[in-house]
PDB file of C-alpha atoms in Angstrom:
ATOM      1  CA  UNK A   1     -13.095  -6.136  13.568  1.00  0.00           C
ATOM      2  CA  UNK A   2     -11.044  -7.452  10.778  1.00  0.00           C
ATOM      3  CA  UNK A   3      -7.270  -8.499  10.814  1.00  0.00           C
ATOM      4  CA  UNK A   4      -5.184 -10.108   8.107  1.00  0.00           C
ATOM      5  CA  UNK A   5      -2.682 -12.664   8.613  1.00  0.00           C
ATOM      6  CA  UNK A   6       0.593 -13.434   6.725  1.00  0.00           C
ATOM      7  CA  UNK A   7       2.753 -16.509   6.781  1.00  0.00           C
ATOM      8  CA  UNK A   8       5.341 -17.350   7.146  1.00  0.00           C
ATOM      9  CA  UNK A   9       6.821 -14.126   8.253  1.00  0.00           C
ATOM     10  CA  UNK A  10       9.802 -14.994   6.594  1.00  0.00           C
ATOM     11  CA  UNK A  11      11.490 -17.368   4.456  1.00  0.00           C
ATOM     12  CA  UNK A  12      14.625 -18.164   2.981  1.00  0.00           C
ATOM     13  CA  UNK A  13      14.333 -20.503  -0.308  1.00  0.00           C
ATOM     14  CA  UNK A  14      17.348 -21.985  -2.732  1.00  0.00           C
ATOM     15  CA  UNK A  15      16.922 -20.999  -6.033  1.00  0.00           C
ATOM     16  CA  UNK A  16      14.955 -23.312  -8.015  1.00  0.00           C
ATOM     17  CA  UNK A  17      12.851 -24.329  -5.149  1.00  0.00           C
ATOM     18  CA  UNK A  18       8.979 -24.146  -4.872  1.00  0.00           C
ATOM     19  CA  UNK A  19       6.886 -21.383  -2.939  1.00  0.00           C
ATOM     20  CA  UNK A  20       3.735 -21.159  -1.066  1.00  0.00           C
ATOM     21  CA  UNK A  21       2.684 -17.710   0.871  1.00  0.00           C
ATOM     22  CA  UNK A  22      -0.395 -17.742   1.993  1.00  0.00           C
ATOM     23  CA  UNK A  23      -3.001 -14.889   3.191  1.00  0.00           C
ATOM     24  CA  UNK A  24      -5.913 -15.133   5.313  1.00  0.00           C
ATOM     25  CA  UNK A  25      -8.444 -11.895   6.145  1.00  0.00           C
ATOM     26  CA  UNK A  26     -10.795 -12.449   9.578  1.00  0.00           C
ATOM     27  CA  UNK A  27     -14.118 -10.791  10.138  1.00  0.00           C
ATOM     28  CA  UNK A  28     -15.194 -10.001   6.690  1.00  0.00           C
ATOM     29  CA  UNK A  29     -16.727 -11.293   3.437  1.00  0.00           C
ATOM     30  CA  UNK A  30     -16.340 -11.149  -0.414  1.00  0.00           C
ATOM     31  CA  UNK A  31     -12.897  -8.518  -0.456  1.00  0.00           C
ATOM     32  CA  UNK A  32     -10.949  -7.442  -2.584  1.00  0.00           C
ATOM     33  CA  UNK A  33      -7.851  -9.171  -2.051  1.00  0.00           C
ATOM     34  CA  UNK A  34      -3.974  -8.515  -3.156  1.00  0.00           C
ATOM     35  CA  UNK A  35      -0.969  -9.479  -3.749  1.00  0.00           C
ATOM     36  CA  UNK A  36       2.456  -6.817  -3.692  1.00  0.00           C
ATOM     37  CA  UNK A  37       6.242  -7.364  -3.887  1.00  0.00           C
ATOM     38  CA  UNK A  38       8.225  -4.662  -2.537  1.00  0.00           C
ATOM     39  CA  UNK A  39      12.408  -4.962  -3.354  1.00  0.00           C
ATOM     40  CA  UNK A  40      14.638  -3.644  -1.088  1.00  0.00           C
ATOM     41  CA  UNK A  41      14.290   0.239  -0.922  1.00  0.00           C
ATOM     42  CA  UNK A  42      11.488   0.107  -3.594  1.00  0.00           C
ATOM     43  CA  UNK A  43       8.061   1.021  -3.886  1.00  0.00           C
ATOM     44  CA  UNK A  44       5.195  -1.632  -4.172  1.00  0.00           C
ATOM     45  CA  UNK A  45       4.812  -3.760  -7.218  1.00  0.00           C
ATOM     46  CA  UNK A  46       1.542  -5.249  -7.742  1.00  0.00           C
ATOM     47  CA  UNK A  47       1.409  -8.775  -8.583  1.00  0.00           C
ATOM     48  CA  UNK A  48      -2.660 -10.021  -8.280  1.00  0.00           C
ATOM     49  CA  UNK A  49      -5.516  -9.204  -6.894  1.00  0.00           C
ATOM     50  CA  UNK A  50      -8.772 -11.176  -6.914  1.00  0.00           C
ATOM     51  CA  UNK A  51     -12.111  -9.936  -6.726  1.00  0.00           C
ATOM     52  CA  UNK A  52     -13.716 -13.193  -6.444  1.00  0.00           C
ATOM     53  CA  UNK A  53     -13.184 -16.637  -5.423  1.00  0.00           C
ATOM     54  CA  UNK A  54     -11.260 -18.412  -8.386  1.00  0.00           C
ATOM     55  CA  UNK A  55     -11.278 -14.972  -9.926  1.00  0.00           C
ATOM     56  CA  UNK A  56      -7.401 -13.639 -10.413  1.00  0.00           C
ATOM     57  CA  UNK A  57      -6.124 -10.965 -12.070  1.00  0.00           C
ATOM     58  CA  UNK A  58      -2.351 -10.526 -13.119  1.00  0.00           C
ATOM     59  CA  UNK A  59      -0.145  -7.334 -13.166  1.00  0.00           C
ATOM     60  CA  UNK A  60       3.130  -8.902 -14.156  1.00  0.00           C
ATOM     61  CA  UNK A  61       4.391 -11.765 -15.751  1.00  0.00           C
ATOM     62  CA  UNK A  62       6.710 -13.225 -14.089  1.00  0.00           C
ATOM     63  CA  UNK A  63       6.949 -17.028 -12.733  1.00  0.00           C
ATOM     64  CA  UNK A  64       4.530 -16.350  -9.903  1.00  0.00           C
ATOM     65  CA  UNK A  65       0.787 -17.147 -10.314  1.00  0.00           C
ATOM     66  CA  UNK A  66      -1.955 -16.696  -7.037  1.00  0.00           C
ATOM     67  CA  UNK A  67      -4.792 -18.720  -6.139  1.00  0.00           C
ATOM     68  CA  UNK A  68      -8.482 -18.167  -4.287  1.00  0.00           C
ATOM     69  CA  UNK A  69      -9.873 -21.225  -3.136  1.00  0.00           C
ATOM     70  CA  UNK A  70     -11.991 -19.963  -0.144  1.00  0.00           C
ATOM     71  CA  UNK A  71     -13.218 -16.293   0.131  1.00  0.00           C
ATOM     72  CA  UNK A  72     -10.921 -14.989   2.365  1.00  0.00           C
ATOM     73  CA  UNK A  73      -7.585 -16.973   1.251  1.00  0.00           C
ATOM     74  CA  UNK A  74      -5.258 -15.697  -0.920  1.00  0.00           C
ATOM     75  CA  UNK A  75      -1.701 -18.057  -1.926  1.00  0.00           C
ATOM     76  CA  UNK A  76       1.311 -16.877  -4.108  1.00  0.00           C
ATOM     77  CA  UNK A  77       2.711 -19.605  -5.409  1.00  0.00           C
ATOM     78  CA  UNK A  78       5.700 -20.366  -7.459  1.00  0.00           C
ATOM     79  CA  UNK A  79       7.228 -23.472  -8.843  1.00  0.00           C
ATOM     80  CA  UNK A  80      10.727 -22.560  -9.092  1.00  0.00           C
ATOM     81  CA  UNK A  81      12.004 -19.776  -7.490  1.00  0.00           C
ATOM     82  CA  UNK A  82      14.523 -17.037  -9.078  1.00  0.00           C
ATOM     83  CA  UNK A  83      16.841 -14.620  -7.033  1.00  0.00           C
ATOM     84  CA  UNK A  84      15.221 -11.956  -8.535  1.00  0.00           C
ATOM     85  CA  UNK A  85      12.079 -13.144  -6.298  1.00  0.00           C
ATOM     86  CA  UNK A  86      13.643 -12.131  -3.314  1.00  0.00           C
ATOM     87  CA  UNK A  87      11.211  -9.258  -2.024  1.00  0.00           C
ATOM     88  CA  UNK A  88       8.993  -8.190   0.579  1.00  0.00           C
ATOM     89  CA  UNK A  89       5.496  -9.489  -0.155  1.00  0.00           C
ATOM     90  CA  UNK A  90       2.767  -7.562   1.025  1.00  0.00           C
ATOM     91  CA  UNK A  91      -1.233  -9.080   1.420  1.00  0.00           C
ATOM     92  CA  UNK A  92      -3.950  -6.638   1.205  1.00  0.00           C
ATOM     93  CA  UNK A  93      -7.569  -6.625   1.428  1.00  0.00           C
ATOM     94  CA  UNK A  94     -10.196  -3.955   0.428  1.00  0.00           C
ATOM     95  CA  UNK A  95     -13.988  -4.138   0.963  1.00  0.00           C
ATOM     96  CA  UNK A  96     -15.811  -4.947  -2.194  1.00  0.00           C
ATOM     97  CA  UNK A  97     -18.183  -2.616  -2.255  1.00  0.00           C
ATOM     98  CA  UNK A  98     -15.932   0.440  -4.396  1.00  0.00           C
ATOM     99  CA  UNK A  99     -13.035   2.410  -4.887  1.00  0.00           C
ATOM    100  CA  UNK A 100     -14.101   4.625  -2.056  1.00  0.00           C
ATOM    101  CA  UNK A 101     -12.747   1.696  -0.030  1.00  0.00           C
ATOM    102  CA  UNK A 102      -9.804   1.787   2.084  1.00  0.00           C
ATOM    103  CA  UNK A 103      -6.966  -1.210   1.458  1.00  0.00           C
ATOM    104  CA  UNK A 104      -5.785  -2.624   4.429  1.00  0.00           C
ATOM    105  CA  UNK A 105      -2.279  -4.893   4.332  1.00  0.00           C
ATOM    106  CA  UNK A 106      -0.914  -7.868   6.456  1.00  0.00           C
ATOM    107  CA  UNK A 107       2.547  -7.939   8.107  1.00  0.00           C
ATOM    108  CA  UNK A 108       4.384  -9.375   5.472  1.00  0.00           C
ATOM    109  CA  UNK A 109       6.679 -12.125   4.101  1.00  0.00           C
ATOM    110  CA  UNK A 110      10.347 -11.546   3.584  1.00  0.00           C
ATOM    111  CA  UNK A 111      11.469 -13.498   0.857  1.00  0.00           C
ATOM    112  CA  UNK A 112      15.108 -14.295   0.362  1.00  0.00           C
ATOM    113  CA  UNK A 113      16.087 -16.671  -2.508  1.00  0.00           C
ATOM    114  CA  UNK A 114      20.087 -18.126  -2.149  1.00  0.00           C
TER     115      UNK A 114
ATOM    116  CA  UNK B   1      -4.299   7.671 -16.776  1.00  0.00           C
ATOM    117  CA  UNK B   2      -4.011   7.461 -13.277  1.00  0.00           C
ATOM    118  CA  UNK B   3      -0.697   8.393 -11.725  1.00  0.00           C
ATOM    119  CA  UNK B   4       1.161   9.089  -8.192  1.00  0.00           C
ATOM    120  CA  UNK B   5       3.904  11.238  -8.079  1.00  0.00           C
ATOM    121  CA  UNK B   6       5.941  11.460  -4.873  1.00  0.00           C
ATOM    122  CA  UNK B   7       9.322  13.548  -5.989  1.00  0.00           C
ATOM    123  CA  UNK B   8      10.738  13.519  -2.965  1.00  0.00           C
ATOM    124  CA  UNK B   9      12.753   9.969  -2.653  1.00  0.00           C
ATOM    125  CA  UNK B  10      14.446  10.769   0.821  1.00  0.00           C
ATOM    126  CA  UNK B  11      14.190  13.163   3.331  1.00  0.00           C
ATOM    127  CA  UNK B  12      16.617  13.509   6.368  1.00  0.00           C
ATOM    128  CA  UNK B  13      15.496  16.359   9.306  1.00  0.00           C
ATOM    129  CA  UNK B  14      15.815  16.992  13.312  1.00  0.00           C
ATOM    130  CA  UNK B  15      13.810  16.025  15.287  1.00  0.00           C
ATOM    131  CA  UNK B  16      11.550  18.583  16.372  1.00  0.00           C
ATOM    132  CA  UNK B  17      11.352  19.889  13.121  1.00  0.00           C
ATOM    133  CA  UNK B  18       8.411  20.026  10.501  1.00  0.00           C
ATOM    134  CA  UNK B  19       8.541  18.321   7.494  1.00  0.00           C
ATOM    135  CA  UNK B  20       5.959  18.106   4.670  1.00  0.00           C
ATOM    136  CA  UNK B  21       5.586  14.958   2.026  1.00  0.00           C
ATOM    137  CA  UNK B  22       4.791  16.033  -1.017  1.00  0.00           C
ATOM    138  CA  UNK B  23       2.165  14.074  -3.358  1.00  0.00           C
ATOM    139  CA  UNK B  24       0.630  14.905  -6.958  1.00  0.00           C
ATOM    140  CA  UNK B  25      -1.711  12.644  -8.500  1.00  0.00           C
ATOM    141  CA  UNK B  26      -3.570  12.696 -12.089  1.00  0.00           C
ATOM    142  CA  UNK B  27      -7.028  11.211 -12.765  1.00  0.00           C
ATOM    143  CA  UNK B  28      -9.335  12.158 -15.298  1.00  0.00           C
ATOM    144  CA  UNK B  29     -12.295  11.231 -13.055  1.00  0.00           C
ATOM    145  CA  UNK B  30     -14.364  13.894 -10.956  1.00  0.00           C
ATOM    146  CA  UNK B  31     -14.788  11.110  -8.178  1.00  0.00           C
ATOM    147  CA  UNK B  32     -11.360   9.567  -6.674  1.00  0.00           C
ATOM    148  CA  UNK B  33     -10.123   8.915  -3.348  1.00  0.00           C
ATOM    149  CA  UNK B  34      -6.595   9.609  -1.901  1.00  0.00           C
ATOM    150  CA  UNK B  35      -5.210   7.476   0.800  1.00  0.00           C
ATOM    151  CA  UNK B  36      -1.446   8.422   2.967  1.00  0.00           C
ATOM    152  CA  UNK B  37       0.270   5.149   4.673  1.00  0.00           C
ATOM    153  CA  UNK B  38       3.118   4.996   6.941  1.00  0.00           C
ATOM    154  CA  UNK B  39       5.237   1.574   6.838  1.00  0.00           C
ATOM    155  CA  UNK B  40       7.688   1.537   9.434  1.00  0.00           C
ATOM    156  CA  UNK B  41      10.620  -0.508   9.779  1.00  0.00           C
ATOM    157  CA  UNK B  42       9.045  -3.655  10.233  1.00  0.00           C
ATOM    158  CA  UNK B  43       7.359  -3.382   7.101  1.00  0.00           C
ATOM    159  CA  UNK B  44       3.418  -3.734   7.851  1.00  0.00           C
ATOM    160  CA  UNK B  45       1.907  -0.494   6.106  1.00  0.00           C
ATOM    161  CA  UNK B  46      -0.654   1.309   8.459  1.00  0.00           C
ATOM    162  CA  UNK B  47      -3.317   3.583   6.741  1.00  0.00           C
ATOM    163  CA  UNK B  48      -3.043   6.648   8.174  1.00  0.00           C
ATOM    164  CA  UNK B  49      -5.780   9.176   6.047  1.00  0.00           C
ATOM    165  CA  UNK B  50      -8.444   8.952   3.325  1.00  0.00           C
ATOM    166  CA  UNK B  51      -9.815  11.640   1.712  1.00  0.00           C
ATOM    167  CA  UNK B  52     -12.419  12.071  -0.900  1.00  0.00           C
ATOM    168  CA  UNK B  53     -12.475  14.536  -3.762  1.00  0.00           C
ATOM    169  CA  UNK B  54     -15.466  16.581  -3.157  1.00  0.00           C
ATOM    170  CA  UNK B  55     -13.850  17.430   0.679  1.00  0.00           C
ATOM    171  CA  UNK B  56     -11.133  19.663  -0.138  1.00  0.00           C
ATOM    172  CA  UNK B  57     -11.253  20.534   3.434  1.00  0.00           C
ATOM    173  CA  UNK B  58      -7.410  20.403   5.525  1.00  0.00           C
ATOM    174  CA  UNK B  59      -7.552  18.094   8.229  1.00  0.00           C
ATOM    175  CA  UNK B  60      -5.485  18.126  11.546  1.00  0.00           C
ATOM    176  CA  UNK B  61      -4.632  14.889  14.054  1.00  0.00           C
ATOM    177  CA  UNK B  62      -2.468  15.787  16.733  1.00  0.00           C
ATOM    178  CA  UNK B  63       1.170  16.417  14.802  1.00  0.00           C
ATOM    179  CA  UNK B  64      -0.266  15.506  11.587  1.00  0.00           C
ATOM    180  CA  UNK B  65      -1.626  17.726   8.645  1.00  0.00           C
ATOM    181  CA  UNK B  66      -2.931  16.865   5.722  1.00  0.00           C
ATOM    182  CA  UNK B  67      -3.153  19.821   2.565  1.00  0.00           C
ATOM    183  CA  UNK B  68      -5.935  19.074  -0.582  1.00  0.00           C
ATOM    184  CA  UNK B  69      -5.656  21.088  -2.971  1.00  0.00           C
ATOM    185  CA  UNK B  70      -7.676  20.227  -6.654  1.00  0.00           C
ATOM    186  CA  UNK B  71      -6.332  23.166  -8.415  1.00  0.00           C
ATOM    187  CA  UNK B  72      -2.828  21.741  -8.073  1.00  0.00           C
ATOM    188  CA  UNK B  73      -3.639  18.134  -7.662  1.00  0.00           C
ATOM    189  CA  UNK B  74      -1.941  17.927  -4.440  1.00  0.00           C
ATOM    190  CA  UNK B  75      -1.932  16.016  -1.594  1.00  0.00           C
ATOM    191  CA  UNK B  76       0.583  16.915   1.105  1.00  0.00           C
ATOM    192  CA  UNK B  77       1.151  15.749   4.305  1.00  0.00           C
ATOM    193  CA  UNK B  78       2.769  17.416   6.722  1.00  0.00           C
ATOM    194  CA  UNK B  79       4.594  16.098  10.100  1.00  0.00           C
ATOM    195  CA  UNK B  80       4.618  18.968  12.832  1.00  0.00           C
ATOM    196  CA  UNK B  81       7.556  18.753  15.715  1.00  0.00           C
ATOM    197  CA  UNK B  82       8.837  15.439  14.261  1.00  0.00           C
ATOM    198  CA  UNK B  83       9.938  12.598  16.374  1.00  0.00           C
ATOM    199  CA  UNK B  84      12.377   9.521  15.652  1.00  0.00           C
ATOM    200  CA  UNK B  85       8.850   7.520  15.966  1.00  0.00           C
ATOM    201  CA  UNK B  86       8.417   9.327  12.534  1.00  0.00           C
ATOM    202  CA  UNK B  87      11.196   7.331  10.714  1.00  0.00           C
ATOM    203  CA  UNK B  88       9.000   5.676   8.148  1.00  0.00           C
ATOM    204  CA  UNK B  89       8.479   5.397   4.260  1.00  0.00           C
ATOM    205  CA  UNK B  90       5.148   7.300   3.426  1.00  0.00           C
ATOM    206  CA  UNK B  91       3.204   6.233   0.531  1.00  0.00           C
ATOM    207  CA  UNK B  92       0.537   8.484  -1.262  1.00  0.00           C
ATOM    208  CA  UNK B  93      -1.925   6.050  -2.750  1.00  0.00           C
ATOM    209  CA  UNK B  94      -5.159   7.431  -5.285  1.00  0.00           C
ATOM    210  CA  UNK B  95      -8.496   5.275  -6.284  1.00  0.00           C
ATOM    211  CA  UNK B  96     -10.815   6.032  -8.858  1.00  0.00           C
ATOM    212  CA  UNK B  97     -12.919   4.938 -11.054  1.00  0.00           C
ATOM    213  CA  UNK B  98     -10.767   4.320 -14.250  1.00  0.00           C
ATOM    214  CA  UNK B  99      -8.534   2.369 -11.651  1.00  0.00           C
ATOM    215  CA  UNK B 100     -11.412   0.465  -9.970  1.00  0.00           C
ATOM    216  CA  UNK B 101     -10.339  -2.411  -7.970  1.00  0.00           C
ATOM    217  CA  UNK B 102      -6.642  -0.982  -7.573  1.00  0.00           C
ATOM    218  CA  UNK B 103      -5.410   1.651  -5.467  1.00  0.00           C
ATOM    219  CA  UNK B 104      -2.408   3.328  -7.204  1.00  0.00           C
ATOM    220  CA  UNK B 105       0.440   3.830  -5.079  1.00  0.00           C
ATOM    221  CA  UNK B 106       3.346   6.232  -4.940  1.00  0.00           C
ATOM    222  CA  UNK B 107       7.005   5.422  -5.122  1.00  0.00           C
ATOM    223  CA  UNK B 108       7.107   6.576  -1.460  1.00  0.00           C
ATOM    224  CA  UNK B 109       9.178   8.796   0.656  1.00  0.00           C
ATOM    225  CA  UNK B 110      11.536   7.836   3.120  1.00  0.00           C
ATOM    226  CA  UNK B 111      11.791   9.737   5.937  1.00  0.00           C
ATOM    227  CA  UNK B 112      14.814  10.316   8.637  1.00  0.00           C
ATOM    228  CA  UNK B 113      14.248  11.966  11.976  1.00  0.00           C
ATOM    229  CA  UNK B 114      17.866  12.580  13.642  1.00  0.00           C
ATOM    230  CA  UNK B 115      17.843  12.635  17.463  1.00  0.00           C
TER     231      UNK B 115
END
């Protein structure tokens, strides 16, 4: 079966500082994967999602960017951190194969940025 | 374009109640997919239904309910004798082709079963 790990669970960063989430999906090949940010009370935000290894799409601009480098790792990265980056952020994955696919999400990171 | 609409931000009941979610989505495509999720207070959403266009078809599991109806776009979900366990945020969520590698998601409704 597949399963989809988050880490770290959560994280509390100074303002200013770098980040580095990372998402790994088990027990499949070539998804869909995703990136969300959820705020406090909120709904989800999509950041990225990749289709492909190397291949990202971007939903927002904002000082976050996301990186592929194997098939079934996904990293949000940032190089300096804002407060308004504090957020619950959400991994997903969805088989490739169409949009009669189900997306399936990690645990999560809790951001908070001091 | 493809939209979600969940009106209902909050929703407080007793438990033992039934409660329904409301969701109305738009898509100009014949073929689409609608999805419900349940994210509890830790946070992890858990897919909980998906149902295709062409199945208008209501579907029953144990306390849950789900109600398809294309003439009104609407998706409803329905919670039957509701428990505290119920306490959740549910998100209505729609894929189709126009959206094709994203699923669009609703603002969500947040849900509050009293003891």
């Amino acid at each position: 079966s597949q399963t989809i790990h988050q880490w770290p669970a959560t994280l509390v960063q100074p303002v200013g500082s770098p980040l580095s989430l990372e998402c790994t999906v088990e027990g499949t090949s070539n998804p869909n994967l995703y990136w969300y940010r959820q705020a406090a009370g909120r709904g989800l935000q999509l950041l990225f999602y990749s289709v492909g290894i190397g291949q990202i799409s971007s939903e927002v601009p904002q000082n976050l960017s996301a990186s592929r480098p194997q098939d079934r790792q996904f990293i949000l990265s940032s190089k300096k951190l804002l407060l308004s980056d504090s957020g619950f952020y959400l991994c997903a994955w969805r088989p490739g194969q169409g949009i009669q696919e189900t997306q399936y999400f990690g645990p999560g990171t809790r951001l908070l940025v001091l | 374009a493809q939209k979600v609409t969940q009106a209902q931000t909050e929703i407080s009941v007793v438990e033992k109640e039934d409660v329904t979610l409301d969701c109305v989505y738009e898509t100009r495509d014949t073929t689409y997919y609608l999805f419900w999720y349940k994210q509890p207070p830790s946070g992890e959403l858990v897919f909980l239904i998906r149902r295709n266009s062409f199945d208008e078809q209501n579907e029953i599991s144990g306390r849950y309910s789900w109600n398809f109806q294309k003439s009104t776009s609407s998706f409803n979900f329905t919670i039957t004798a509701s428990q505290v366990v119920d306490s959740a945020v549910y998100f209505c969520a729609l894929s189709d082709n126009t959206g094709g590698f994203k699923t669009i998601f609703g603002a969500g409704t947040r849900l509050f079963v009293k003891a």
